mmCIF file of C-alpha atoms in Angstrom:
data_model
loop_
_atom_site.group_PDB
_atom_site.id
_atom_site.type_symbol
_atom_site.label_atom_id
_atom_site.label_comp_id
_atom_site.label_asym_id
_atom_site.label_seq_id
_atom_site.Cartn_x
_atom_site.Cartn_y
_atom_site.Cartn_z
ATOM 1 C CA MET A 1 20.498 2.792 6.109
ATOM 2 C CA LYS A 2 17.347 1.239 4.667
ATOM 3 C CA ILE A 3 17.002 0.768 0.910
ATOM 4 C CA ALA A 4 13.304 0.424 0.150
ATOM 5 C CA LEU A 5 11.084 -0.165 -2.844
ATOM 6 C CA ASP A 6 8.118 2.042 -3.640
ATOM 7 C CA PRO A 7 5.988 -0.648 -5.326
ATOM 8 C CA PHE A 8 3.629 1.716 -7.155
ATOM 9 C CA MET A 9 4.575 0.223 -10.532
ATOM 10 C CA HIS A 10 3.753 -3.185 -9.013
ATOM 11 C CA ARG A 11 0.431 -2.105 -7.483
ATOM 12 C CA HIS A 12 -1.472 -4.659 -9.594
ATOM 13 C CA VAL A 13 0.342 -7.463 -7.782
ATOM 14 C CA PRO A 14 -1.929 -8.855 -5.043
ATOM 15 C CA LEU A 15 -1.085 -7.340 -1.665
ATOM 16 C CA ASN A 16 -0.037 -10.635 -0.117
ATOM 17 C CA ASP A 17 2.297 -11.377 -3.050
ATOM 18 C CA LEU A 18 4.067 -8.046 -2.728
ATOM 19 C CA PRO A 19 6.579 -9.114 -0.035
ATOM 20 C CA ARG A 20 7.583 -12.141 -2.120
ATOM 21 C CA LEU A 21 8.115 -9.971 -5.182
ATOM 22 C CA ALA A 22 10.098 -7.365 -3.248
ATOM 23 C CA ALA A 23 12.387 -10.063 -1.881
ATOM 24 C CA GLU A 24 12.892 -11.533 -5.355
ATOM 25 C CA LEU A 25 13.833 -8.059 -6.621
ATOM 26 C CA GLY A 26 16.490 -7.756 -3.915
ATOM 27 C CA TYR A 27 14.710 -5.573 -1.362
ATOM 28 C CA GLU A 28 14.389 -6.109 2.371
ATOM 29 C CA HIS A 29 12.130 -3.071 2.816
ATOM 30 C CA ILE A 30 8.971 -1.715 1.204
ATOM 31 C CA GLU A 31 7.692 1.851 1.352
ATOM 32 C CA LEU A 32 4.006 1.105 0.907
ATOM 33 C CA SER A 33 2.555 3.848 -1.288
ATOM 34 C CA PRO A 34 -1.163 4.262 -2.076
ATOM 35 C CA ARG A 35 -2.932 1.266 -3.551
ATOM 36 C CA ALA A 36 -6.640 0.571 -3.917
ATOM 37 C CA ASP A 37 -6.729 -2.333 -1.455
ATOM 38 C CA PHE A 38 -4.894 -0.696 1.447
ATOM 39 C CA LEU A 39 -4.183 3.052 1.752
ATOM 40 C CA ASP A 40 -5.982 4.354 -1.308
ATOM 41 C CA TRP A 41 -5.632 7.916 -2.570
ATOM 42 C CA PHE A 42 -7.574 10.515 -0.538
ATOM 43 C CA VAL A 43 -10.146 8.140 0.960
ATOM 44 C CA HIS A 44 -10.554 6.090 4.131
ATOM 45 C CA PRO A 45 -8.087 3.165 4.397
ATOM 46 C CA ARG A 46 -9.400 -0.068 2.897
ATOM 47 C CA VAL A 47 -8.015 -2.149 5.755
ATOM 48 C CA TYR A 48 -9.793 -4.694 7.928
ATOM 49 C CA PRO A 49 -8.388 -7.299 10.381
ATOM 50 C CA GLU A 50 -8.255 -10.257 7.989
ATOM 51 C CA ARG A 51 -6.460 -8.256 5.293
ATOM 52 C CA LEU A 52 -4.070 -6.727 7.803
ATOM 53 C CA ASN A 53 -3.179 -10.031 9.426
ATOM 54 C CA ALA A 54 -2.655 -11.800 6.092
ATOM 55 C CA PHE A 55 -0.315 -9.018 4.964
ATOM 56 C CA LYS A 56 1.633 -9.167 8.237
ATOM 57 C CA LYS A 57 2.058 -12.916 7.783
ATOM 58 C CA SER A 58 3.300 -12.485 4.216
ATOM 59 C CA LEU A 59 5.854 -9.882 5.308
ATOM 60 C CA LYS A 60 7.133 -12.243 7.993
ATOM 61 C CA ASP A 61 7.167 -15.281 5.703
ATOM 62 C CA HIS A 62 9.342 -13.483 3.147
ATOM 63 C CA ASP A 63 11.532 -11.653 5.682
ATOM 64 C CA VAL A 64 10.547 -8.233 4.335
ATOM 65 C CA GLN A 65 9.797 -5.189 6.479
ATOM 66 C CA LEU A 66 7.840 -2.009 5.887
ATOM 67 C CA SER A 67 10.232 0.924 6.063
ATOM 68 C CA SER A 68 7.290 3.339 5.931
ATOM 69 C CA LEU A 69 3.668 3.858 5.004
ATOM 70 C CA LEU A 70 2.817 6.629 2.529
ATOM 71 C CA PRO A 71 -0.753 7.947 2.927
ATOM 72 C CA MET A 72 -2.065 10.727 0.681
ATOM 73 C CA TYR A 73 -4.933 12.745 2.127
ATOM 74 C CA ARG A 74 -6.191 16.300 1.647
ATOM 75 C CA TRP A 75 -4.860 17.599 4.981
ATOM 76 C CA ALA A 76 -4.059 20.986 3.401
ATOM 77 C CA SER A 77 -7.503 21.605 1.922
ATOM 78 C CA PRO A 78 -9.008 24.971 2.932
ATOM 79 C CA HIS A 79 -12.425 23.303 2.722
ATOM 80 C CA GLU A 80 -12.967 22.188 6.295
ATOM 81 C CA ASP A 81 -15.014 19.117 5.364
ATOM 82 C CA GLU A 82 -12.122 17.801 3.255
ATOM 83 C CA ARG A 83 -9.533 18.694 5.894
ATOM 84 C CA GLN A 84 -11.458 17.022 8.710
ATOM 85 C CA ALA A 85 -11.945 13.884 6.610
ATOM 86 C CA ALA A 86 -8.211 13.821 5.871
ATOM 87 C CA VAL A 87 -7.316 14.073 9.555
ATOM 88 C CA LYS A 88 -9.746 11.239 10.323
ATOM 89 C CA TYR A 89 -8.097 9.085 7.646
ATOM 90 C CA TRP A 90 -4.647 9.981 8.959
ATOM 91 C CA LYS A 91 -5.630 8.842 12.439
ATOM 92 C CA LYS A 92 -6.799 5.500 11.060
ATOM 93 C CA ALA A 93 -3.593 5.139 9.020
ATOM 94 C CA ILE A 94 -1.566 5.770 12.171
ATOM 95 C CA GLU A 95 -3.480 2.989 13.915
ATOM 96 C CA ILE A 96 -2.617 0.678 11.021
ATOM 97 C CA ALA A 97 1.059 1.643 11.239
ATOM 98 C CA VAL A 98 1.069 0.834 14.950
ATOM 99 C CA GLU A 99 -0.565 -2.543 14.290
ATOM 100 C CA LEU A 100 2.049 -3.321 11.633
ATOM 101 C CA GLY A 101 4.917 -2.219 13.861
ATOM 102 C CA VAL A 102 5.891 0.549 11.422
ATOM 103 C CA ASP A 103 7.719 3.487 12.992
ATOM 104 C CA THR A 104 7.788 5.811 9.949
ATOM 105 C CA MET A 105 5.173 7.414 7.719
ATOM 106 C CA ASN A 106 5.710 9.870 4.902
ATOM 107 C CA SER A 107 3.591 12.089 2.716
ATOM 108 C CA GLU A 108 3.459 15.271 0.652
ATOM 109 C CA MET A 109 2.649 18.701 2.019
ATOM 110 C CA GLY A 110 -0.452 18.800 -0.141
ATOM 111 C CA ARG A 111 -1.971 20.439 -3.185
ATOM 112 C CA GLY A 112 -5.007 21.806 -1.398
ATOM 113 C CA PRO A 113 -8.585 20.790 -2.200
ATOM 114 C CA HIS A 114 -10.014 18.412 -4.744
ATOM 115 C CA PRO A 115 -9.309 19.818 -8.241
ATOM 116 C CA GLU A 116 -13.037 20.302 -8.855
ATOM 117 C CA ARG A 117 -13.042 22.721 -5.912
ATOM 118 C CA GLY A 118 -9.932 24.614 -6.991
ATOM 119 C CA SER A 119 -6.203 24.220 -6.459
ATOM 120 C CA CYS A 120 -3.232 26.293 -5.415
ATOM 121 C CA SER A 121 -2.338 26.965 -9.042
ATOM 122 C CA SER A 122 -5.890 27.927 -10.032
ATOM 123 C CA CYS A 123 -6.958 29.879 -6.973
ATOM 124 C CA CYS A 124 -9.142 32.313 -8.890
ATOM 125 C CA GLN A 125 -11.272 29.432 -10.116
ATOM 126 C CA GLY A 126 -11.778 27.621 -6.851
ATOM 127 C CA GLY A 127 -11.090 29.974 -3.980
ATOM 128 C CA ALA A 128 -8.013 28.080 -2.757
ATOM 129 C CA THR A 129 -4.848 30.067 -2.200
ATOM 130 C CA THR A 130 -1.426 28.942 -1.095
ATOM 131 C CA GLU A 131 -1.991 30.845 2.155
ATOM 132 C CA SER A 132 -5.304 29.141 2.903
ATOM 133 C CA SER A 133 -3.832 25.728 2.159
ATOM 134 C CA GLU A 134 -0.861 26.391 4.414
ATOM 135 C CA ALA A 135 -3.192 27.518 7.199
ATOM 136 C CA SER A 136 -5.147 24.278 6.824
ATOM 137 C CA TRP A 137 -1.938 22.236 6.910
ATOM 138 C CA TRP A 138 -0.957 23.884 10.191
ATOM 139 C CA ARG A 139 -4.372 23.094 11.690
ATOM 140 C CA SER A 140 -3.971 19.473 10.665
ATOM 141 C CA MET A 141 -0.458 19.302 12.110
ATOM 142 C CA GLU A 142 -1.697 20.710 15.415
ATOM 143 C CA GLU A 143 -4.042 17.728 15.642
ATOM 144 C CA LEU A 144 -1.722 15.044 14.304
ATOM 145 C CA VAL A 145 1.754 15.817 15.665
ATOM 146 C CA PRO A 146 0.780 14.944 19.267
ATOM 147 C CA ILE A 147 -0.465 11.579 17.988
ATOM 148 C CA PHE A 148 2.769 10.887 16.098
ATOM 149 C CA GLU A 149 4.705 11.773 19.237
ATOM 150 C CA ARG A 150 2.510 9.641 21.482
ATOM 151 C CA GLU A 151 2.749 6.602 19.186
ATOM 152 C CA GLY A 152 6.477 6.993 18.522
ATOM 153 C CA ILE A 153 6.024 7.355 14.760
ATOM 154 C CA GLN A 154 8.217 9.610 12.642
ATOM 155 C CA LEU A 155 6.551 11.631 9.878
ATOM 156 C CA ASN A 156 8.729 12.556 6.884
ATOM 157 C CA VAL A 157 7.229 15.273 4.686
ATOM 158 C CA GLU A 158 8.110 16.445 1.163
ATOM 159 C CA PRO A 159 7.055 19.433 -0.917
ATOM 160 C CA HIS A 160 5.801 18.521 -4.369
ATOM 161 C CA PRO A 161 5.280 20.369 -7.657
ATOM 162 C CA ASP A 162 1.904 22.146 -7.394
ATOM 163 C CA ASP A 163 1.818 21.840 -3.591
ATOM 164 C CA PHE A 164 1.073 25.026 -1.689
ATOM 165 C CA VAL A 165 4.842 25.057 -1.139
ATOM 166 C CA GLU A 166 6.932 23.685 -4.004
ATOM 167 C CA THR A 167 10.474 24.780 -3.185
ATOM 168 C CA LEU A 168 12.838 23.343 -0.636
ATOM 169 C CA HIS A 169 13.703 26.137 1.755
ATOM 170 C CA PRO A 170 10.184 27.217 2.813
ATOM 171 C CA ALA A 171 9.252 23.579 3.387
ATOM 172 C CA VAL A 172 12.337 22.967 5.519
ATOM 173 C CA ASP A 173 11.618 26.119 7.514
ATOM 174 C CA MET A 174 8.060 24.940 8.176
ATOM 175 C CA ILE A 175 9.200 21.501 9.309
ATOM 176 C CA ARG A 176 11.774 23.054 11.627
ATOM 177 C CA THR A 177 9.070 25.394 12.943
ATOM 178 C CA VAL A 178 6.935 22.379 13.872
ATOM 179 C CA ASN A 179 9.845 21.711 16.245
ATOM 180 C CA SER A 180 9.146 18.044 16.841
ATOM 181 C CA ASN A 181 11.672 15.235 16.768
ATOM 182 C CA ASN A 182 8.930 13.189 15.107
ATOM 183 C CA VAL A 183 8.602 15.427 12.029
ATOM 184 C CA LYS A 184 11.426 15.387 9.485
ATOM 185 C CA PHE A 185 12.105 16.283 5.851
ATOM 186 C CA LEU A 186 12.010 14.054 2.769
ATOM 187 C CA TYR A 187 14.164 15.095 -0.208
ATOM 188 C CA CYS A 188 12.638 13.800 -3.429
ATOM 189 C CA ALA A 189 15.406 13.761 -6.055
ATOM 190 C CA PRO A 190 13.078 13.877 -9.085
ATOM 191 C CA HIS A 191 11.719 17.170 -7.715
ATOM 192 C CA THR A 192 15.200 18.686 -7.558
ATOM 193 C CA PHE A 193 14.733 21.129 -10.412
ATOM 194 C CA HIS A 194 11.482 22.383 -8.870
ATOM 195 C CA PHE A 195 13.108 22.709 -5.432
ATOM 196 C CA GLY A 196 15.834 25.144 -6.519
ATOM 197 C CA ASP A 197 19.015 25.531 -8.517
ATOM 198 C CA ASP A 198 21.834 24.231 -6.287
ATOM 199 C CA MET A 199 21.272 20.593 -5.327
ATOM 200 C CA GLU A 200 24.382 20.264 -3.184
ATOM 201 C CA GLN A 201 23.564 23.340 -1.139
ATOM 202 C CA MET A 202 19.926 22.311 -0.766
ATOM 203 C CA ILE A 203 20.940 18.926 0.638
ATOM 204 C CA ARG A 204 23.302 20.608 3.064
ATOM 205 C CA ASP A 205 20.650 23.129 4.085
ATOM 206 C CA CYS A 206 18.043 20.480 4.859
ATOM 207 C CA ALA A 207 20.527 18.096 6.518
ATOM 208 C CA PRO A 208 19.524 18.914 10.137
ATOM 209 C CA VAL A 209 16.031 17.511 9.487
ATOM 210 C CA LEU A 210 16.700 15.178 6.541
ATOM 211 C CA ALA A 211 15.598 11.612 7.235
ATOM 212 C CA HIS A 212 14.380 10.203 3.932
ATOM 213 C CA VAL A 213 15.179 10.447 0.218
ATOM 214 C CA HIS A 214 13.258 9.352 -2.861
ATOM 215 C CA ILE A 215 15.512 8.256 -5.682
ATOM 216 C CA ALA A 216 14.549 8.564 -9.340
ATOM 217 C CA ASP A 217 15.921 10.575 -12.216
ATOM 218 C CA THR A 218 14.352 13.507 -14.059
ATOM 219 C CA PHE A 219 15.111 16.134 -16.672
ATOM 220 C CA ASN A 220 15.676 19.790 -15.863
ATOM 221 C CA HIS A 221 12.493 21.418 -17.111
ATOM 222 C CA LYS A 222 14.128 24.853 -16.767
ATOM 223 C CA ALA A 223 16.994 24.052 -19.136
ATOM 224 C CA SER A 224 17.517 25.300 -22.680
ATOM 225 C CA SER A 225 16.150 28.768 -21.876
ATOM 226 C CA GLY A 226 12.971 27.189 -20.532
ATOM 227 C CA LEU A 227 12.335 25.406 -23.817
ATOM 228 C CA ARG A 228 13.165 21.856 -22.704
ATOM 229 C CA TYR A 229 9.393 21.365 -22.668
ATOM 230 C CA ILE A 230 7.112 23.474 -24.817
ATOM 231 C CA ILE A 231 3.613 23.725 -23.365
ATOM 232 C CA ASN A 232 0.725 25.296 -25.223
ATOM 233 C CA PRO A 233 -0.810 27.664 -24.486
ATOM 234 C CA PRO A 234 2.217 29.589 -23.183
ATOM 235 C CA GLY A 235 1.967 30.466 -19.523
ATOM 236 C CA SER A 236 0.296 27.206 -18.521
ATOM 237 C CA THR A 237 0.593 26.407 -14.820
ATOM 238 C CA ALA A 238 1.266 22.724 -15.569
ATOM 239 C CA ARG A 239 4.157 21.158 -13.643
ATOM 240 C CA VAL A 240 6.403 18.648 -15.411
ATOM 241 C CA HIS A 241 8.825 16.106 -13.982
ATOM 242 C CA GLN A 242 9.646 12.423 -14.344
ATOM 243 C CA HIS A 243 10.471 9.459 -12.089
ATOM 244 C CA LEU A 244 13.005 7.593 -14.246
ATOM 245 C CA ASN A 245 15.809 5.116 -13.643
ATOM 246 C CA ILE A 246 19.116 6.513 -12.433
ATOM 247 C CA GLY A 247 21.073 7.759 -15.446
ATOM 248 C CA GLU A 248 18.069 8.452 -17.676
ATOM 249 C CA GLY A 249 17.733 12.109 -16.685
ATOM 250 C CA GLU A 250 19.907 14.984 -15.531
ATOM 251 C CA VAL A 251 20.280 14.616 -11.756
ATOM 252 C CA ASN A 252 23.994 14.595 -10.865
ATOM 253 C CA TRP A 253 24.023 11.303 -8.983
ATOM 254 C CA GLU A 254 27.688 11.366 -8.001
ATOM 255 C CA LEU A 255 27.116 14.741 -6.339
ATOM 256 C CA PHE A 256 23.803 13.636 -4.843
ATOM 257 C CA PHE A 257 25.137 10.576 -3.064
ATOM 258 C CA LYS A 258 28.478 12.148 -2.149
ATOM 259 C CA THR A 259 26.710 15.077 -0.486
ATOM 260 C CA LEU A 260 24.349 12.773 1.392
ATOM 261 C CA ALA A 261 27.356 10.868 2.718
ATOM 262 C CA ASP A 262 29.141 14.114 3.609
ATOM 263 C CA VAL A 263 26.216 15.293 5.770
ATOM 264 C CA GLY A 264 25.992 11.906 7.490
ATOM 265 C CA PHE A 265 22.682 10.755 6.029
ATOM 266 C CA ASP A 266 21.593 7.431 7.536
ATOM 267 C CA GLY A 267 17.869 7.238 6.871
ATOM 268 C CA ILE A 268 15.587 5.661 4.266
ATOM 269 C CA MET A 269 16.478 5.566 0.568
ATOM 270 C CA THR A 270 13.486 4.638 -1.549
ATOM 271 C CA ALA A 271 13.668 3.569 -5.182
ATOM 272 C CA CYS A 272 10.822 5.663 -6.529
ATOM 273 C CA VAL A 273 10.553 5.046 -10.285
ATOM 274 C CA PHE A 274 7.109 5.375 -11.892
ATOM 275 C CA GLY A 275 7.934 5.690 -15.581
ATOM 276 C CA TRP A 276 8.433 2.056 -16.651
ATOM 277 C CA GLU A 277 5.413 -0.057 -15.750
ATOM 278 C CA GLU A 278 6.004 -2.170 -18.880
ATOM 279 C CA LYS A 279 9.376 -3.218 -17.428
ATOM 280 C CA ALA A 280 8.745 -2.666 -13.754
ATOM 281 C CA GLU A 281 10.706 -5.659 -12.447
ATOM 282 C CA GLU A 282 13.760 -4.839 -14.559
ATOM 283 C CA SER A 283 13.627 -1.231 -13.369
ATOM 284 C CA SER A 284 13.287 -2.189 -9.710
ATOM 285 C CA ARG A 285 16.220 -4.602 -9.860
ATOM 286 C CA PHE A 286 18.361 -2.002 -11.616
ATOM 287 C CA MET A 287 17.536 0.657 -9.024
ATOM 288 C CA ARG A 288 18.317 -1.671 -6.124
ATOM 289 C CA ASN A 289 21.740 -2.446 -7.566
ATOM 290 C CA GLU A 290 22.550 1.158 -8.499
ATOM 291 C CA ILE A 291 21.621 2.542 -5.092
ATOM 292 C CA GLN A 292 23.745 -0.121 -3.414
ATOM 293 C CA ARG A 293 26.657 0.716 -5.714
ATOM 294 C CA TYR A 294 26.581 4.362 -4.645
ATOM 295 C CA VAL A 295 26.167 3.445 -0.979
ATOM 296 C CA ASP A 296 29.195 1.142 -1.177
ATOM 297 C CA LYS A 297 31.173 3.899 -2.867
ATOM 298 C CA TYR A 298 30.423 6.795 -0.533
ATOM 299 C CA TRP A 299 29.528 5.223 2.813
ATOM 300 C CA LYS A 300 32.756 3.550 3.832
#
């Protein structure tokens, strides 16, 4: 089991100070999410030899490891120029992972093209449909899976609200259809209420390919007859969820961790809180301790 920190709330900390901070917060692993000076959102990695080597040295000096790299590229865009650029960036990110000695990468299935060119939830405005985005994702996987297999890197993929696939079961079916030992599923707990209605059963259903979980709390946006959140105008396609500290939302954490233990989960657990930048260090310490408390309780 690896308990990792997603340092997105700490992204303003200089890259070479990040391992020191993670260690001070109690973490031995970092899941490096997008940041402007490394793997930035949707663009070519901002990584050159001097930056890479300095970061490797800092990781070693502070005895911290990278559990995974999290690139975000438009690999499901039906616009071929965007898709090809995303695959190019993925290939470079894989090279960086190899150089860093990282054996795991993770990402989202994708929300299609740039919002100015349409999205899966506004297909009539931009010409992007869920079907065209899925077709693009498959084309990208055909190019990238052989590289993951050749380099010995595991890819853990999650559906996300407003992705071309938002619910759990279709995403799991697609990952199992890829049929590669190097492609697994990531269950993001704060997306639970978008995934479906039965968290325990969903965890059990994805267990054969489950390798990674993101841990943060959220409220059930479907509760109170759909009036937990009131969005105007009615019928908006907006998606709502939070990434809060454990206990601040409505995820049943006893059931979550107990079910993970029951199915034999032994992968990466990432503290993935985004909602408290004004108290980011306090939040990260709390999450490290809470996750460990549940691990000690259910993994004997």
